[in-house]
Short mmCIF file of C-alpha atoms and ligand atoms in Angstrom, two decimals:
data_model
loop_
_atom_site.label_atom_id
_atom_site.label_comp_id
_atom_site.label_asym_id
_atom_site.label_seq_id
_atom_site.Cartn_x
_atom_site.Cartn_y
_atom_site.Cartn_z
CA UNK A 22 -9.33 9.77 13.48
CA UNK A 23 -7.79 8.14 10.91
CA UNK A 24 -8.67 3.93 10.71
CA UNK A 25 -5.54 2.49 10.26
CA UNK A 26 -5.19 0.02 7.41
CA UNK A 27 -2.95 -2.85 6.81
CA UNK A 28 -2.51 -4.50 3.50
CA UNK A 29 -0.40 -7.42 2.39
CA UNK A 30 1.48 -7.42 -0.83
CA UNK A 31 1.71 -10.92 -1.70
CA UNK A 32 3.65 -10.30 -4.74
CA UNK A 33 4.51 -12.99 -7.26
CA UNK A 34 3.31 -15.77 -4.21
CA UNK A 35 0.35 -18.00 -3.53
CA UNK A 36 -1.54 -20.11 -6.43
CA UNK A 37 -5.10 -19.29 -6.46
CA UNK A 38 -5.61 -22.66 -4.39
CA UNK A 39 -3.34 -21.25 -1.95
CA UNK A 40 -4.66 -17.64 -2.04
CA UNK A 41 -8.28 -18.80 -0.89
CA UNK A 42 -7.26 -21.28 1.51
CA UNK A 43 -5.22 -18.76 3.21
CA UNK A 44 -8.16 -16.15 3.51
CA UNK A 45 -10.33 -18.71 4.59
CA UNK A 46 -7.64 -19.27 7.66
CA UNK A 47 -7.42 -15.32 7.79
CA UNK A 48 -11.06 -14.72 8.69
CA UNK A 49 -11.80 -15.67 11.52
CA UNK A 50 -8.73 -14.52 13.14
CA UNK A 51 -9.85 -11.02 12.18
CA UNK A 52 -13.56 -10.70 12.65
CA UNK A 53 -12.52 -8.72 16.01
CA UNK A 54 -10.44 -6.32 14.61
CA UNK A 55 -12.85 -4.14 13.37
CA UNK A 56 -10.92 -1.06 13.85
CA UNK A 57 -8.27 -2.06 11.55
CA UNK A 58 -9.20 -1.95 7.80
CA UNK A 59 -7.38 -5.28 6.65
CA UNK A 60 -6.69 -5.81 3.01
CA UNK A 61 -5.08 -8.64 1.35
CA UNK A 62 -3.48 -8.01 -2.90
CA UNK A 63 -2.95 -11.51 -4.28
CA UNK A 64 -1.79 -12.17 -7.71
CA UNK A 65 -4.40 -11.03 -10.96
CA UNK A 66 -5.47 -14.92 -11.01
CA UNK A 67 -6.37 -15.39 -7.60
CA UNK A 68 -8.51 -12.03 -7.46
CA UNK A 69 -12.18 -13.69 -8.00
CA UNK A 70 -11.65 -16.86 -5.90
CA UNK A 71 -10.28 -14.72 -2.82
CA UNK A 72 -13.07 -11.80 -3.18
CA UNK A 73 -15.55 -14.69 -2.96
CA UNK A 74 -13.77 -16.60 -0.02
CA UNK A 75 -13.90 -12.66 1.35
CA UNK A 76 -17.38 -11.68 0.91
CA UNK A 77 -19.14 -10.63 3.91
CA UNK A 78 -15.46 -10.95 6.44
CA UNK A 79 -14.77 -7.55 6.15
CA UNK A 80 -11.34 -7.76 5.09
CA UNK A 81 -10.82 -5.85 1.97
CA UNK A 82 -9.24 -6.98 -1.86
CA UNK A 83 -6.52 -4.89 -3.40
CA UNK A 84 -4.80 -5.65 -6.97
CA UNK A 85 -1.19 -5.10 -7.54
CA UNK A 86 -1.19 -2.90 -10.29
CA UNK A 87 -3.14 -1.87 -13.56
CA UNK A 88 -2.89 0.04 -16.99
CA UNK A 89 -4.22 3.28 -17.13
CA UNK A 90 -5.88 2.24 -20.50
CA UNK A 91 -9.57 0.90 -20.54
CA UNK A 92 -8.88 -1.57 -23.14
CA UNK A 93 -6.44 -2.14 -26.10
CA UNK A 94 -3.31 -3.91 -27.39
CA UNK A 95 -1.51 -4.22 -24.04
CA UNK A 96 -0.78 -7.71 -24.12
CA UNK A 97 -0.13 -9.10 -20.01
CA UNK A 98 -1.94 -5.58 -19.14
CA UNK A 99 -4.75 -5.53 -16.97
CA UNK A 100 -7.50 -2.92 -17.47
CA UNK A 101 -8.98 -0.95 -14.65
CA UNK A 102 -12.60 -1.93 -15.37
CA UNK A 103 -11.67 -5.21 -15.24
CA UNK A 104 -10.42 -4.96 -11.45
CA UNK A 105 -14.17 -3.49 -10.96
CA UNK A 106 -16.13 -6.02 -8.11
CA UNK A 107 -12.90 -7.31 -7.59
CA UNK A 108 -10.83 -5.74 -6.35
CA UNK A 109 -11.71 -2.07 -3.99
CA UNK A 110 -7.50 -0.69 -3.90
CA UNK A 111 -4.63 -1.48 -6.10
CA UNK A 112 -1.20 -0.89 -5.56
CA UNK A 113 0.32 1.57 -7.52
CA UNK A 114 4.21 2.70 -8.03
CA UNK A 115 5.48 -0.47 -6.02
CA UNK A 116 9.25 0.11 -6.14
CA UNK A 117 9.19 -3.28 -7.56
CA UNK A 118 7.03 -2.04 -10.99
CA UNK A 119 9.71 0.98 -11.21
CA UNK A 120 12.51 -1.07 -11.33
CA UNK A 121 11.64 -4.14 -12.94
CA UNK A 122 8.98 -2.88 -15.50
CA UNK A 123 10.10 0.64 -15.81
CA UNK A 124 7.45 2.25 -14.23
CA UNK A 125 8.05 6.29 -14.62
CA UNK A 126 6.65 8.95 -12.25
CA UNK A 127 4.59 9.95 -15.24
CA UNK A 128 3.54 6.38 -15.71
CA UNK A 129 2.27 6.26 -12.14
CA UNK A 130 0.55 9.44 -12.56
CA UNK A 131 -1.70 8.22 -15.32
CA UNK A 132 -2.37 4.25 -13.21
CA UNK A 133 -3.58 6.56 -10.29
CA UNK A 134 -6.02 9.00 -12.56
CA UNK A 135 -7.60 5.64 -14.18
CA UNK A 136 -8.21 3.85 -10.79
CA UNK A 137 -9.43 6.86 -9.24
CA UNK A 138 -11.76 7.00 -12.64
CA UNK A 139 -13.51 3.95 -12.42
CA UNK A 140 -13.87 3.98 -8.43
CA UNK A 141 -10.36 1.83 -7.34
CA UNK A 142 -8.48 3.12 -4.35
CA UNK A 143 -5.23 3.47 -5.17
CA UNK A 144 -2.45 2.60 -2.32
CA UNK A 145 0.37 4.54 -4.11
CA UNK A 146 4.18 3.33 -3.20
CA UNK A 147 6.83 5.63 -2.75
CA UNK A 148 10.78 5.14 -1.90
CA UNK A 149 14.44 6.39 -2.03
CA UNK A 150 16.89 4.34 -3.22
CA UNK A 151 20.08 3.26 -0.30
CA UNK A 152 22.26 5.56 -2.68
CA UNK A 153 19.58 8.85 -2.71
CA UNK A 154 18.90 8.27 1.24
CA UNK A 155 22.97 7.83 1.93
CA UNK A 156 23.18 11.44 0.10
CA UNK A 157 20.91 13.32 1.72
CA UNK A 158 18.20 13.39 -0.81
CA UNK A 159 15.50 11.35 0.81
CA UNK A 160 12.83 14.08 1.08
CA UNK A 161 13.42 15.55 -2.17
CA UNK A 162 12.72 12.41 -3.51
CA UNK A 163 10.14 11.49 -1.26
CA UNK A 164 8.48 14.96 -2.22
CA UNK A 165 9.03 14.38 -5.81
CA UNK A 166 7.38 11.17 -6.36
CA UNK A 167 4.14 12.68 -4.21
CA UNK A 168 3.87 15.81 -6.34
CA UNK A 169 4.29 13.47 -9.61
CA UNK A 170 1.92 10.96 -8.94
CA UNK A 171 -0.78 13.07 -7.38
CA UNK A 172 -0.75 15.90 -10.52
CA UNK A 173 -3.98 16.63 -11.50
CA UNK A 174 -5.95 14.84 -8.65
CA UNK A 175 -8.23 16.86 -6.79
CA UNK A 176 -8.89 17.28 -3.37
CA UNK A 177 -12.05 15.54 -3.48
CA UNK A 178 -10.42 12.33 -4.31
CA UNK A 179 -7.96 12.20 -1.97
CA UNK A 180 -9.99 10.39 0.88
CA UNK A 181 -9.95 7.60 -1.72
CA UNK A 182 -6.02 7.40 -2.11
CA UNK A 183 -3.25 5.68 0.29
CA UNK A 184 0.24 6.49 0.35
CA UNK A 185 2.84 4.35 1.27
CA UNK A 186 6.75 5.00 2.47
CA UNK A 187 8.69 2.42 1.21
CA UNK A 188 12.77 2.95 1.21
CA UNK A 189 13.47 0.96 -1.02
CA UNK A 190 16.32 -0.09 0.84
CA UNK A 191 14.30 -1.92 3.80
CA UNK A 192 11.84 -3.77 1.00
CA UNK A 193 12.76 -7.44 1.59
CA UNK A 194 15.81 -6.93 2.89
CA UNK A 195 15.09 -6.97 6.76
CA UNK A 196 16.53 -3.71 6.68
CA UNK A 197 14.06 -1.97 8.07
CA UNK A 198 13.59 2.25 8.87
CA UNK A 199 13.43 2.44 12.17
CA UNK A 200 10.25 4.17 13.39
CA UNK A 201 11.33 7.68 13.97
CA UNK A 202 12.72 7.74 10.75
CA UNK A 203 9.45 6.35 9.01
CA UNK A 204 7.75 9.29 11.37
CA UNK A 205 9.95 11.78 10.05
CA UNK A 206 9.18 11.05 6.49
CA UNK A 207 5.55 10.38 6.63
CA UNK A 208 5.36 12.98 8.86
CA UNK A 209 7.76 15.86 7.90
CA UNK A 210 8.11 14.79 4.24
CA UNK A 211 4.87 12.97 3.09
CA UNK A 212 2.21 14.99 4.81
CA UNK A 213 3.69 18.29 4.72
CA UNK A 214 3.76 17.99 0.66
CA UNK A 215 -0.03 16.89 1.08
CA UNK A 216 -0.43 19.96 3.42
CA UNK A 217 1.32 22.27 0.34
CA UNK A 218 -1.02 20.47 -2.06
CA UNK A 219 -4.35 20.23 -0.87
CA UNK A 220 -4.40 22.32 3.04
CA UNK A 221 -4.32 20.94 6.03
CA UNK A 222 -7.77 19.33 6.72
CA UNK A 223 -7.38 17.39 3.68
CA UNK A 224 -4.13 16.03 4.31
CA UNK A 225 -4.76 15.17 8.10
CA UNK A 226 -7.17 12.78 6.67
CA UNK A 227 -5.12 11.08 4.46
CA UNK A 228 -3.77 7.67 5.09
CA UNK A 229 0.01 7.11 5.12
CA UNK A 230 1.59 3.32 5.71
CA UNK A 231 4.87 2.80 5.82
CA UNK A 232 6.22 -0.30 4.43
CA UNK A 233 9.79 -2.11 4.74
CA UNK A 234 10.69 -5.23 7.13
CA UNK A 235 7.63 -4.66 9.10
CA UNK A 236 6.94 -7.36 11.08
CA UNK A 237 4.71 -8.48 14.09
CA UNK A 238 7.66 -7.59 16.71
CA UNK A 239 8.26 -4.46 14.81
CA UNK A 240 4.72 -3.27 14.41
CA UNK A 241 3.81 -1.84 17.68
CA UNK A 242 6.62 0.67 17.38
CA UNK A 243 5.52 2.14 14.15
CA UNK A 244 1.93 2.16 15.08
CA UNK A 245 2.65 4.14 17.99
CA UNK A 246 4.32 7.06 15.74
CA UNK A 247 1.31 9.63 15.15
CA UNK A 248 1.46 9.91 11.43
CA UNK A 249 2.04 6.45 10.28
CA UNK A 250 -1.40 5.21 10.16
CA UNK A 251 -0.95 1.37 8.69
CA UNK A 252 1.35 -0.78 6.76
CA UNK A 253 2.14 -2.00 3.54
CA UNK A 254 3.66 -5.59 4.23
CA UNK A 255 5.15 -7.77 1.64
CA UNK A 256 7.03 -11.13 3.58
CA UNK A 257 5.38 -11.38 6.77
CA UNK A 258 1.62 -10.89 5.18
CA UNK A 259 2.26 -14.26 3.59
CA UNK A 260 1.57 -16.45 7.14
CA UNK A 261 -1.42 -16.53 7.96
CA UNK A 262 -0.16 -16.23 11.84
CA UNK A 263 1.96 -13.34 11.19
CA UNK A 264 -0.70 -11.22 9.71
CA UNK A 265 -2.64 -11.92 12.36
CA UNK A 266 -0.12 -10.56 14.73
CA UNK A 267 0.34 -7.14 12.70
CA UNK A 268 -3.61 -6.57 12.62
CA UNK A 269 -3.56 -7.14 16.88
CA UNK A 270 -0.67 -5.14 17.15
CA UNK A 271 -1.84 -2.29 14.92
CA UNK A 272 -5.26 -2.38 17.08
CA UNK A 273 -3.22 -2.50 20.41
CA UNK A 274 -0.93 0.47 19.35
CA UNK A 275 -3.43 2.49 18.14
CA UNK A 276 -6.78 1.79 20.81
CA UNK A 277 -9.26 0.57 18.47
C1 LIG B 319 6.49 -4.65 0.04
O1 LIG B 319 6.61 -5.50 -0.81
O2 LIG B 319 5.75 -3.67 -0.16
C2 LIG B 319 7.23 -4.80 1.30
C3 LIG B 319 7.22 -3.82 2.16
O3 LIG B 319 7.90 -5.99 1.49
P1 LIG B 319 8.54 -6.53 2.88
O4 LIG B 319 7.50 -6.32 3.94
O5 LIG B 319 8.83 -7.97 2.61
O6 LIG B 319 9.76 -5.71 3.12
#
């Protein structure tokens, strides 16, 4: 069985103050949920003080994005080594990068190779846009951007990658895809390209979250689809209450 997993995008929010007091709250309201893998991606800055306010709880550290460079003249860039012991996933392809910093399928492609390289887990976003899903294109896109960002990665490396449906259209927006449709994609789209790729054991053992308005009195219903195995959760991972809620519903849906 898959262990679902739950991470919350926390975006350009939180001071590092306000990062580690929050998983300090966050803790102990986990520590039963062991059958949920809980992760929380603050901002770059906040990184050390919340892996140490972490250590020993369990709940995991993910960045929100990298280069693909080791090192170099990338001023603002953030290396992958330099996410190493603090952070175990990063979030890569977050329709958020594409738009606003002009992140490029190929661009992704290259982020995901260089985490995988220096032993990150990469939690790869993708999305249609309201104007590709109104035309019918959803899976073609939704195909597209998995076959892009996953050329060249082997099989092998696969139990170390997350994907994540995000319309970009329900990002935010509390617009969210309702369940069957988020089934459909992961299901029909997202893990029958994985199936093309890599065969069918690998890709039943592949983690896929959707991500979009989820919320905890939305959760239970997309839990309860069989191929969405977690969630990628941007405005309601930012209470420490709500979180909570997502991480007990996400056990309760799924029996762990
Ligand atoms: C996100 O930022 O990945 C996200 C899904 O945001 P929200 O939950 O706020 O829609």
């Amino acid at each position: 069985m898959r262990k679902p997993i739950i991470a919350g995008n926390w975006k350009m929010y939180k001071t590092h103050a306000e990062s580690v007091a929050f998983v300090k709250e966050l803790a102990p309201r986990l520590a039963a949920y062991t059958g949920v893998e809980s992760v929380v991606c603050p901002t770059f800055v906040a990184l050390a003080g919340v892996c140490e306010a972490l250590k020993g709880s369990g709940i995991g550290v993910g960045a929100q994005n990298l280069h693909w460079e080791a090192q170099g003249a990338f001023t603002s860039q953030i290396a992958p080594p330099m996410l190493q012991g603090l952070a175990e996933y990063v979030i890569i392809g977050h329709s958020e990068c594409r738009a606003y910093l002009g992140e490029t399928d190929e661009m992704i492609n290259k982020k995901v190779k260089a985490a995988l390289a220096y032993g990150l887990k990469p939690i790869i976003a993708v999305g249609e846009s309201l104007t590709q899903n109104e035309a019918g294109q959803t899976a073609a896109v939704i195909g597209g951007q998995v076959r892009a960002a996953l050329d060249g990665v082997d099989a092998a490396n696969m139990t170390n990658i997350v994907l994540a449906y995000e319309p970009i259209w329900a990002i935010g927006t509390g617009k969210n895809a309702s369940s069957a449709i988020a089934q459909d994609v992961i299901g029909g789209t997202i893990r029958k390209t994985l199936t093309e790729l890599y065969g069918n054991s690998v890709a039943q053992g592949v983690r896929i979250q959707y991500g979009g308005s989820v919320k905890p009195d939305n959760m239970q219903d997309y839990m309860s689809q069989p191929d969405i195995d977690g969630a990628l959760v941007g405005g309601a991972s930012l209470k420490v209450d709500d979180f909570a809620k997502l991480i007990e519903a996400a056990a309760k849906a799924k029996g762990v």
